């Protein structure tokens, strides 16, 4: 049962990075891609139908963390409290700015997206023993790439050509980040980390090829996996520690009944969100 909860937490966290990652990427690129107010509104309209559905993954993952991994939650909050405080501030600013967006809110929208991207990168980098600056900058690049690929899929005309150019230009910096992350993560002896890095580089190559060929859905699938796989590396690095800080077995049995209800609801809500957005397009 312990293994099931580790897999569930990893699954929900990967889902959050793979989907909400493009929300933050769109926020980071808002002023770069949208060069006037009408184009900025079009950029945000492409993302906002998916926004709340994507954030549900984070809510579910936090619920699992607090319920099934109480000691891990305590250790993370005590050791990384400053990172979590900044992350929370960025999430609040970004969410409020998206919901109440007007030209005057762009500073909070872009700034919130930047804080979230850097914050997640710093947190994962610290877990894997890598330099915080490298991981913060690397996640800005990864989320920006993911957001650009998403916009290439959802937009058309001049805006699509613009974001495709941005996405293609971001592939090489993302590859450089992955290589540098492997070379600087020596404090965490994870044999699988190198394999994950090879897969990520291969997926980045897939993004480049798919964009060049106009296969935007394929490119989006590749970039979603690119954003999720660093989470896999973290769980691979900390799997033994994660199991050791779980709740007792009786608590896990009770939580399992809640998970049987909640996880399918998350999946159904996500499916319905994408279905409605597709029908409205």
Short mmCIF file of C-alpha atoms in Angstrom, two decimals, residues 8 12 56 59-61 64 255-269:
data_model
loop_
_atom_site.label_atom_id
_atom_site.label_comp_id
_atom_site.label_asym_id
_atom_site.label_seq_id
_atom_site.Cartn_x
_atom_site.Cartn_y
_atom_site.Cartn_z
CA UNK A 8 -0.20 8.31 -6.67
CA UNK A 12 -0.56 13.85 -9.45
CA UNK A 56 -6.79 20.91 -9.59
CA UNK A 59 -4.72 20.72 -4.96
CA UNK A 60 -5.01 16.93 -5.16
CA UNK A 61 -1.24 16.44 -4.82
CA UNK A 64 -2.13 13.50 -0.71
CA UNK A 255 -7.34 7.60 2.89
CA UNK A 256 -7.56 4.96 0.18
CA UNK A 257 -11.35 5.18 0.20
CA UNK A 258 -11.13 8.94 -0.28
CA UNK A 259 -8.63 8.49 -3.10
CA UNK A 260 -10.93 6.04 -4.87
CA UNK A 261 -13.46 8.87 -5.12
CA UNK A 262 -11.23 11.92 -5.56
CA UNK A 263 -8.74 10.71 -8.20
CA UNK A 264 -11.41 9.69 -10.74
CA UNK A 265 -13.10 13.08 -10.14
CA UNK A 266 -9.84 14.86 -10.94
CA UNK A 267 -9.48 12.86 -14.16
CA UNK A 268 -13.12 13.42 -15.16
CA UNK A 269 -12.87 17.14 -14.44
#
